[in-house]
Coordinates of C-alpha atoms and ligand atoms in Angstrom, one line a residue:
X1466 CA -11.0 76.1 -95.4
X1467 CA -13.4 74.0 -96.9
X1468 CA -14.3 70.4 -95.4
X1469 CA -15.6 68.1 -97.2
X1470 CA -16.9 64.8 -96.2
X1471 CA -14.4 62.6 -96.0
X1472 CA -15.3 59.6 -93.8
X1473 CA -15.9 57.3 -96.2
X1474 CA -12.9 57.3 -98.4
X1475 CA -11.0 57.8 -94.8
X1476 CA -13.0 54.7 -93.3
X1477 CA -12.0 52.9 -96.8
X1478 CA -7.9 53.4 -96.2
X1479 CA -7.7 53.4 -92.5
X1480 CA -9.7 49.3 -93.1
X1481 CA -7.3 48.6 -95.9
X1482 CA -3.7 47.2 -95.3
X1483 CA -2.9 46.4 -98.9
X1484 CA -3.6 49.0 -101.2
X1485 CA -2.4 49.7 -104.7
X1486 CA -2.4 53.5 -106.5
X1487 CA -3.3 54.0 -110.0
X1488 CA -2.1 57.2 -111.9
X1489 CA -3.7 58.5 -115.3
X1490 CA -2.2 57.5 -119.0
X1491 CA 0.6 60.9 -119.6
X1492 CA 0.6 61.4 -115.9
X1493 CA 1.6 64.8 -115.1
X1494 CA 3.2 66.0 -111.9
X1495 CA 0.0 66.7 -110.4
X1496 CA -1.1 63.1 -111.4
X1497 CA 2.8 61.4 -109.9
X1498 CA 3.1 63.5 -106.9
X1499 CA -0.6 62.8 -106.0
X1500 CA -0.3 59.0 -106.3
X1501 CA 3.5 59.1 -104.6
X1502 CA 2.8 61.6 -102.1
X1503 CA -0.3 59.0 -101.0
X1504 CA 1.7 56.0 -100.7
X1505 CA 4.4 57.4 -99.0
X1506 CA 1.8 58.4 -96.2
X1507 CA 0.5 55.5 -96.1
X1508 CA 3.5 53.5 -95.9
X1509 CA 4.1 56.0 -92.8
X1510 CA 0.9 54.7 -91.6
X1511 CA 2.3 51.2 -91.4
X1512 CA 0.1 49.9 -94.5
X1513 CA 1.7 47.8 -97.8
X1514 CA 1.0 50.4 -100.1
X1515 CA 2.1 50.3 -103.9
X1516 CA 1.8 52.9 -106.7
X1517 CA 1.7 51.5 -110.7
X1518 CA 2.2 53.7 -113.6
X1519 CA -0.1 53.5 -116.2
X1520 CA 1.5 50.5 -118.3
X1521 CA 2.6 48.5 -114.7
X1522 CA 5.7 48.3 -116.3
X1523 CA 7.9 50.8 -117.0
X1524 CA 8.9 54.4 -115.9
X1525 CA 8.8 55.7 -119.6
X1526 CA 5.7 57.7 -119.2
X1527 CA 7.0 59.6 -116.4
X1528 CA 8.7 62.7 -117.6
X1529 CA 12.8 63.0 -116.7
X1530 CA 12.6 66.4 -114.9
X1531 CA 9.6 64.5 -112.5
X1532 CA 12.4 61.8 -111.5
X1533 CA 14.0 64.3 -108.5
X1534 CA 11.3 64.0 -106.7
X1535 CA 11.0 61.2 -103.6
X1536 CA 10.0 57.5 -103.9
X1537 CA 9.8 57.7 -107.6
X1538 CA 11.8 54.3 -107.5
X1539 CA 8.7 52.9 -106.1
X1540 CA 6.9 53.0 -109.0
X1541 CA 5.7 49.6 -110.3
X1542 CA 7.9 47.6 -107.6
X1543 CA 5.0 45.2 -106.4
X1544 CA 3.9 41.4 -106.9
X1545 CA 1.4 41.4 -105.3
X1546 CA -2.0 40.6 -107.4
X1547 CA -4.5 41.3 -105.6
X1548 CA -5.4 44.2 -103.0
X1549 CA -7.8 45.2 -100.4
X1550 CA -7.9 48.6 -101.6
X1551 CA -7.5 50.2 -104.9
X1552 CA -7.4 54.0 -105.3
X1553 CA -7.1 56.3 -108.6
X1554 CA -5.8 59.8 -108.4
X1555 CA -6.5 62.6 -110.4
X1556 CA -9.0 60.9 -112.9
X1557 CA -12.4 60.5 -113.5
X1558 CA -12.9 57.6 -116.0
X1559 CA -11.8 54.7 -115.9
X1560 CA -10.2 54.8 -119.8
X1561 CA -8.1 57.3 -118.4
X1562 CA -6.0 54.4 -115.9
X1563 CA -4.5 52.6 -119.2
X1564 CA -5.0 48.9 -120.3
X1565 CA -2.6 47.3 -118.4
X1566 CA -3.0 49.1 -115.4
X1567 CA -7.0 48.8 -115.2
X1568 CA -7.3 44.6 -114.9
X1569 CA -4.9 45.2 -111.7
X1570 CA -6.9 48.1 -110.5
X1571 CA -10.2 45.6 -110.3
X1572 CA -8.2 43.5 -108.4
X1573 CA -8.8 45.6 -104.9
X1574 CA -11.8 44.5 -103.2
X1575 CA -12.7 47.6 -102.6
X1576 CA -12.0 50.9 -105.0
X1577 CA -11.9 54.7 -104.4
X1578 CA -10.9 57.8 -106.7
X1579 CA -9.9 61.0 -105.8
X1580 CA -10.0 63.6 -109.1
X1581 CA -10.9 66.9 -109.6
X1582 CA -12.2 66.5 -113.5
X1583 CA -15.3 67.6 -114.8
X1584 CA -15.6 65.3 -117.1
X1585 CA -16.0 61.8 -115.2
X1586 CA -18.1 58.8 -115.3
X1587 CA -17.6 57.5 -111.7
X1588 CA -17.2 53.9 -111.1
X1589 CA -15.8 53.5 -107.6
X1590 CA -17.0 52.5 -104.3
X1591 CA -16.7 56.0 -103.2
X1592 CA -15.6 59.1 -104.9
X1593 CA -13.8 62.5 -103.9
X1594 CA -14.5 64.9 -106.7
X1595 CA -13.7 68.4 -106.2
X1596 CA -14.0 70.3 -109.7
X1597 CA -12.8 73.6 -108.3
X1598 CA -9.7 72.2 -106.7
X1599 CA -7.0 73.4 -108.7
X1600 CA -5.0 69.7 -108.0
X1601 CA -5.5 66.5 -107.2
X1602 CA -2.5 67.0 -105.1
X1603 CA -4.8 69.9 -103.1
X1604 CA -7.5 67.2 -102.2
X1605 CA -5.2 64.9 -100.9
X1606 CA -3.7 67.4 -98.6
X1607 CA -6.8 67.8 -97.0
X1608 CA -8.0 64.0 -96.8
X1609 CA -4.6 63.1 -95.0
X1610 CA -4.8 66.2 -92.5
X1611 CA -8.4 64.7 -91.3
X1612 CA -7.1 60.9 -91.4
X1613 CA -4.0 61.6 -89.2
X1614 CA -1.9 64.7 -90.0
X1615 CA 1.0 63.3 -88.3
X1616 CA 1.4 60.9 -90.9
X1617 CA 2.5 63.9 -93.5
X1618 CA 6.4 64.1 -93.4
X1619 CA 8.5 66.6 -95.8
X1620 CA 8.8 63.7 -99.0
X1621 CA 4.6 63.5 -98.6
X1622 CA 4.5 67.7 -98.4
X1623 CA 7.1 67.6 -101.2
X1624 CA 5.1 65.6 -103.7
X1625 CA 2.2 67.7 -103.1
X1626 CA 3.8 70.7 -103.5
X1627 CA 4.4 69.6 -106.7
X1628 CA 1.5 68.6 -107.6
X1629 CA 0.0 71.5 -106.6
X1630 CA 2.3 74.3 -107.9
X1631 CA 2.5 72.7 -111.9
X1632 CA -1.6 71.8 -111.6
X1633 CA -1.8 75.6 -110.7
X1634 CA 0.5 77.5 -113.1
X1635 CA 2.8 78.5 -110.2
X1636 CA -0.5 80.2 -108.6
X1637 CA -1.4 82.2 -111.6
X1638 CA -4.7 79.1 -113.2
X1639 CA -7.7 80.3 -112.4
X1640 CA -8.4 77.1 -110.7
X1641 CA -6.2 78.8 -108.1
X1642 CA -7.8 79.2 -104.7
X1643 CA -7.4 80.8 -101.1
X1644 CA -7.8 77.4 -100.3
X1645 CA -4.2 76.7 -102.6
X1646 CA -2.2 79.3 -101.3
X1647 CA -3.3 78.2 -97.6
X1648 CA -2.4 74.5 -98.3
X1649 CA 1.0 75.3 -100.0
X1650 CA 2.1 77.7 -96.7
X1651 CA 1.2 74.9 -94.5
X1652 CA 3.5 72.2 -96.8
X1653 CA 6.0 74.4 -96.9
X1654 CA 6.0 73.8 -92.8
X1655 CA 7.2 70.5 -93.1
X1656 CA 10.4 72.1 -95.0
X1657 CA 9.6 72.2 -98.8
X1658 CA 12.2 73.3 -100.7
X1659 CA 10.0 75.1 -103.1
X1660 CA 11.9 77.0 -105.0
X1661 CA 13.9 73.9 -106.5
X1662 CA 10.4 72.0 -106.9
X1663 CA 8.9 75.0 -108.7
X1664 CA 12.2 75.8 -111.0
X1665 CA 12.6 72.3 -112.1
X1666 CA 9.2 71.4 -112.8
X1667 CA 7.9 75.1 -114.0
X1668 CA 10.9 76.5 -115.6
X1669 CA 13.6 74.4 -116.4
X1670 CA 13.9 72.7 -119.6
X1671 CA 16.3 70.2 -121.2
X1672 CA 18.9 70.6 -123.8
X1673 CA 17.1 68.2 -126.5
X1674 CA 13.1 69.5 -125.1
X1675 CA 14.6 73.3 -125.7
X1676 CA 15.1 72.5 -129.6
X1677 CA 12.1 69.9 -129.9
X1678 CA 10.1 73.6 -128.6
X1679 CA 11.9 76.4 -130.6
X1680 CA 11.4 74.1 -133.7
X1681 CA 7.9 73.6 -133.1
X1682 CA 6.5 76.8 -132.1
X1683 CA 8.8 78.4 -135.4
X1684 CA 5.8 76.0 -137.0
X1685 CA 3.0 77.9 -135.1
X1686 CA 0.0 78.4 -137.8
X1687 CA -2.5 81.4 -136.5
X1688 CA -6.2 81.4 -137.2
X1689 CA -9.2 83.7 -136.8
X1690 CA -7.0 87.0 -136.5
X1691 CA -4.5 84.8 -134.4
X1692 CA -7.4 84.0 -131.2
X1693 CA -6.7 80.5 -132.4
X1694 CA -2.9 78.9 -132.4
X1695 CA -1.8 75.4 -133.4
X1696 CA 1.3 73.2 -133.0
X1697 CA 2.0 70.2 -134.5
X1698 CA 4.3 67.4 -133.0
X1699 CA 5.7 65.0 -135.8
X1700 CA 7.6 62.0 -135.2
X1701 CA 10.1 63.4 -137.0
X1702 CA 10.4 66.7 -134.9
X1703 CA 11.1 63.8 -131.6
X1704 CA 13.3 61.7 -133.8
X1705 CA 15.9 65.1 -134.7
X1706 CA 15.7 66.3 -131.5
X1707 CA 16.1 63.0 -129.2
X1708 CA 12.6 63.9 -127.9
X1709 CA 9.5 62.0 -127.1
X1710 CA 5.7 62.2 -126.4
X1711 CA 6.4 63.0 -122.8
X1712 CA 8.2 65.7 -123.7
X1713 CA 5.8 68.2 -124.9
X1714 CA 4.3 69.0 -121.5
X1715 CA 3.6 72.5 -120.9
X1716 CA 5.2 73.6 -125.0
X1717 CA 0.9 74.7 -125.1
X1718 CA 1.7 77.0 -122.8
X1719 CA 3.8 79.1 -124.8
X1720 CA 1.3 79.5 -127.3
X1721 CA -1.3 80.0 -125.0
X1722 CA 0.5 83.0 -123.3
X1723 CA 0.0 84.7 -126.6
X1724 CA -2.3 87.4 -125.5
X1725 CA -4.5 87.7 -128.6
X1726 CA -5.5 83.6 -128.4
X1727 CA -8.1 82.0 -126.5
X1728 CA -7.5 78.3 -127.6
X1729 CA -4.4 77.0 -128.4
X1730 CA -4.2 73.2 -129.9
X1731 CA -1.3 71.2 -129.8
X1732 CA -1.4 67.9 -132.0
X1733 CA 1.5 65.0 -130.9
X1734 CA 2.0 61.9 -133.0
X1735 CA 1.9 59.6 -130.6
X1736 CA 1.8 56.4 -133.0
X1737 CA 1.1 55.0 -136.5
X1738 CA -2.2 57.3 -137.4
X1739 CA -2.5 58.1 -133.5
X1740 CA -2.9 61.9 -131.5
X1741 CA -2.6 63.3 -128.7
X1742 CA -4.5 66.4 -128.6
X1743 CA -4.3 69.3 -125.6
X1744 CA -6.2 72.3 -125.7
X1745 CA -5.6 75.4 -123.4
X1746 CA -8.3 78.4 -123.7
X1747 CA -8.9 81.8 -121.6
X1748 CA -11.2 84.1 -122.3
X1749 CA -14.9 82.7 -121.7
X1750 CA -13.6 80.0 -124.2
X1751 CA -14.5 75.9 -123.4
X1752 CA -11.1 73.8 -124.0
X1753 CA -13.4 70.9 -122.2
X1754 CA -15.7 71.3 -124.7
X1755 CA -13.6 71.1 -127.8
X1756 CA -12.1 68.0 -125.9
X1757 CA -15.8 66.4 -125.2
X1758 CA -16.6 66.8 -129.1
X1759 CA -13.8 64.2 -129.8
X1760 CA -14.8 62.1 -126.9
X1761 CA -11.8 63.6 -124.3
X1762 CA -12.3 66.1 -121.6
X1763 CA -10.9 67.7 -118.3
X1764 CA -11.0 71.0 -117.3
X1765 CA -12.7 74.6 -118.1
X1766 CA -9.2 76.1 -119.2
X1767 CA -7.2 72.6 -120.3
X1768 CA -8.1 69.1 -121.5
X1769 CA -7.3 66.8 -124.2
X1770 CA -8.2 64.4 -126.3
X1771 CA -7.1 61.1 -128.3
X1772 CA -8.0 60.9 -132.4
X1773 CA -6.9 58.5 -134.8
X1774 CA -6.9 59.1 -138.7
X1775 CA -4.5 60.4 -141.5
X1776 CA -3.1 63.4 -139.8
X1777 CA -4.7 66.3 -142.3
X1778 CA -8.0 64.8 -141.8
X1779 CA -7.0 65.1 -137.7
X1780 CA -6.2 68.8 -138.0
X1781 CA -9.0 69.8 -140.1
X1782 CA -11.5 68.5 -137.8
X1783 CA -9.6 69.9 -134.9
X1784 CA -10.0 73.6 -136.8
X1785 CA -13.3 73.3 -137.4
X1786 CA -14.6 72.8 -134.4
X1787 CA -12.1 75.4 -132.9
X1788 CA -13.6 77.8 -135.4
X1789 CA -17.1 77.1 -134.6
X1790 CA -16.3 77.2 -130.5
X1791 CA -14.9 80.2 -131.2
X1792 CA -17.2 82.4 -133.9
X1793 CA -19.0 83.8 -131.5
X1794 CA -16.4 85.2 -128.9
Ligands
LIG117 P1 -2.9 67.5 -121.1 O1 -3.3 68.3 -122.3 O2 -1.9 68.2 -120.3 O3 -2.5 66.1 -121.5 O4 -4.2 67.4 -120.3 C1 -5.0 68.5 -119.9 C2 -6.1 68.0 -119.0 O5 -7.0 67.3 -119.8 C3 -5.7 67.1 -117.9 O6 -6.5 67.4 -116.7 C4 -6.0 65.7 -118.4 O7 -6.3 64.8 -117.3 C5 -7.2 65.9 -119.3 N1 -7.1 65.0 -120.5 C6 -6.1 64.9 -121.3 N2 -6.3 64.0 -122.3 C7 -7.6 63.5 -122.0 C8 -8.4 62.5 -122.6 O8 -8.0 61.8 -123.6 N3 -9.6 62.2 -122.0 C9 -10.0 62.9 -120.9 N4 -11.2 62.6 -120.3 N5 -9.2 63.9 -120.3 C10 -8.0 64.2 -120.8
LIG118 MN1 -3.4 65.2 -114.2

């Protein structure tokens, strides 16, 4: 297995004994289970550890079929204003911790991020970046084995299980490794139950999210002999179904499992004049660099993006550079 160098972020949290966790804004399962699954352990370590979703408020952002999972109640349950240590999971800029969040995450005297993004601007005292990880979740693993693997109990393994298996595709992303299915035999040691972490979060769907995604992907509109597929998430379409923002995670894929595409785009109204754009590509195609021309990013295969404008103007720009990203392939 790869080892990396991890002395200094080690020698950053083994000094620390108050340290806060940051997630990114939309945190995903990779993103929570990361950011939980480290506080647990270091609450097993004997340190005051706290984790703070991305508004330091409220749970809203955190996606109902996430909320089985351990120590979720922690979220957010701290007064504490200051910190010795403040950490950042699976992100690489600091735009991606949220408004709210980021004044609290300055407060640590000291700062560290773990991510596996390539597109970052880093800004920490020390940094673990690992692009070809496929999960935050993955890195962590590693980093607690070589601090003190005794501190990893079956609610830290189950997290990261989590993390691991959605940030992978259930071991079918590319970004899957040796190094993934080596680290998810040795969690499932401490007793994962990972069938039920890998149904709920990979397969099963709510009532209301079922008929949010039927109606949407009815509304799929095809491109370029169909290599490029778009949905489109209204308000409306979460207002009739009970739905919200949150609730489109992992609808892309659907598209995306279309075998003639290679991007697929999925546009959520997420406010007055406000998007929230994913794309998901295979084939030799960038979805970072669609992303990167509206000032987003993230990975090879799946990033995303934030645009504001009159939503035809949106889409058109969106297909355009699509089109142009994908002339040539
Ligand atoms: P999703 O489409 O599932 O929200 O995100 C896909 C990937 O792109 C994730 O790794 C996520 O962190 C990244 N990503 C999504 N939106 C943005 C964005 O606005 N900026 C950046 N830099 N990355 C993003
Ligand atoms: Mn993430």
């Amino acid at each position: 297995m790869n080892n990396n160098n991890y002395s200094d972020a080690i020698a950053l949290l083994e000094e620390a004994d108050t340290i806060a966790v940051f997630m990114h804004v939309n945190p995903d399962p990779d993103c929570i289970g990361s950011a939980i699954a480290l506080v647990t352990y270091l609450k097993n370590k004997g340190k005051k550890a706290y984790v703070f979703t991305p508004d330091i408020k409220t749970v809203s952002m955190i996606p109902e079929r996430v909320k089985f999972l351990p120590n979720v109640s922690w979220l957010n349950k701290c007064d504490r204003k200051e910190f010795d240590l403040s950490v950042a999971v699976d992100l690489g800029e600091t735009g991606r911790i949220g408004d709210l969040a980021l004044p609290l995450f300055y407060k640590g005297e000291k700062s560290l991020v773990i991510d596996h993004h390539e597109t970052y601007v880093d800004f920490a005292d020390v940094t673990i970046r690992e692009e070809n990880a496929s999960s935050a979740s993955q890195i962590i693993y590693k980093i607690m084995c070589e601090y003190d693997r005794s501190a990893i109990n079956k609610d830290v393994a189950s997290l990261l299980y989590a993390g691991i298996v959605t940030d992978c595709g259930n071991f079918t992303f590319e970004s899957t490794s040796e190094e993934t299915f080596i680290i998810a035999s040795e969690l499932l040691a401490f007793g994962v139950d990972f069938s039920d972490i890998s149904r709920r979060l990979t397969k099963f769907i709510d009532y209301n999210v079922y008929r949010l995604k039927i109606r949407v992907l009815n509304e799929t509109r095809f491109f370029m002999d169909n290599k490029l597929a778009v949905i489109v998430f209204r308000k409306k379409d979460f207002l009739d179904t009970g739905t919200k923002e949150k609730d489109t995670d992992g609808i892309i894929n659907e598209v995306q499992n279309i075998t003639s595409v290679l991007l697929a785009i999925s546009i959520s109204e997420c406010g007055t004049d406000r998007f929230k754009v994913s794309f998901r590509s295979k084939g030799g195609v960038s979805a970072r660099a669609c992303a990167e021309a509206f000032g987003g990013g993230g990975h090879y295969n799946a990033s995303g993006c934030r645009l504001s404008g009159k939503f035809e103007d949106v889409f058109d720009n969106l297909i355009a550079v699509a089109k142009n990203k994908l002339q040539y392939v």
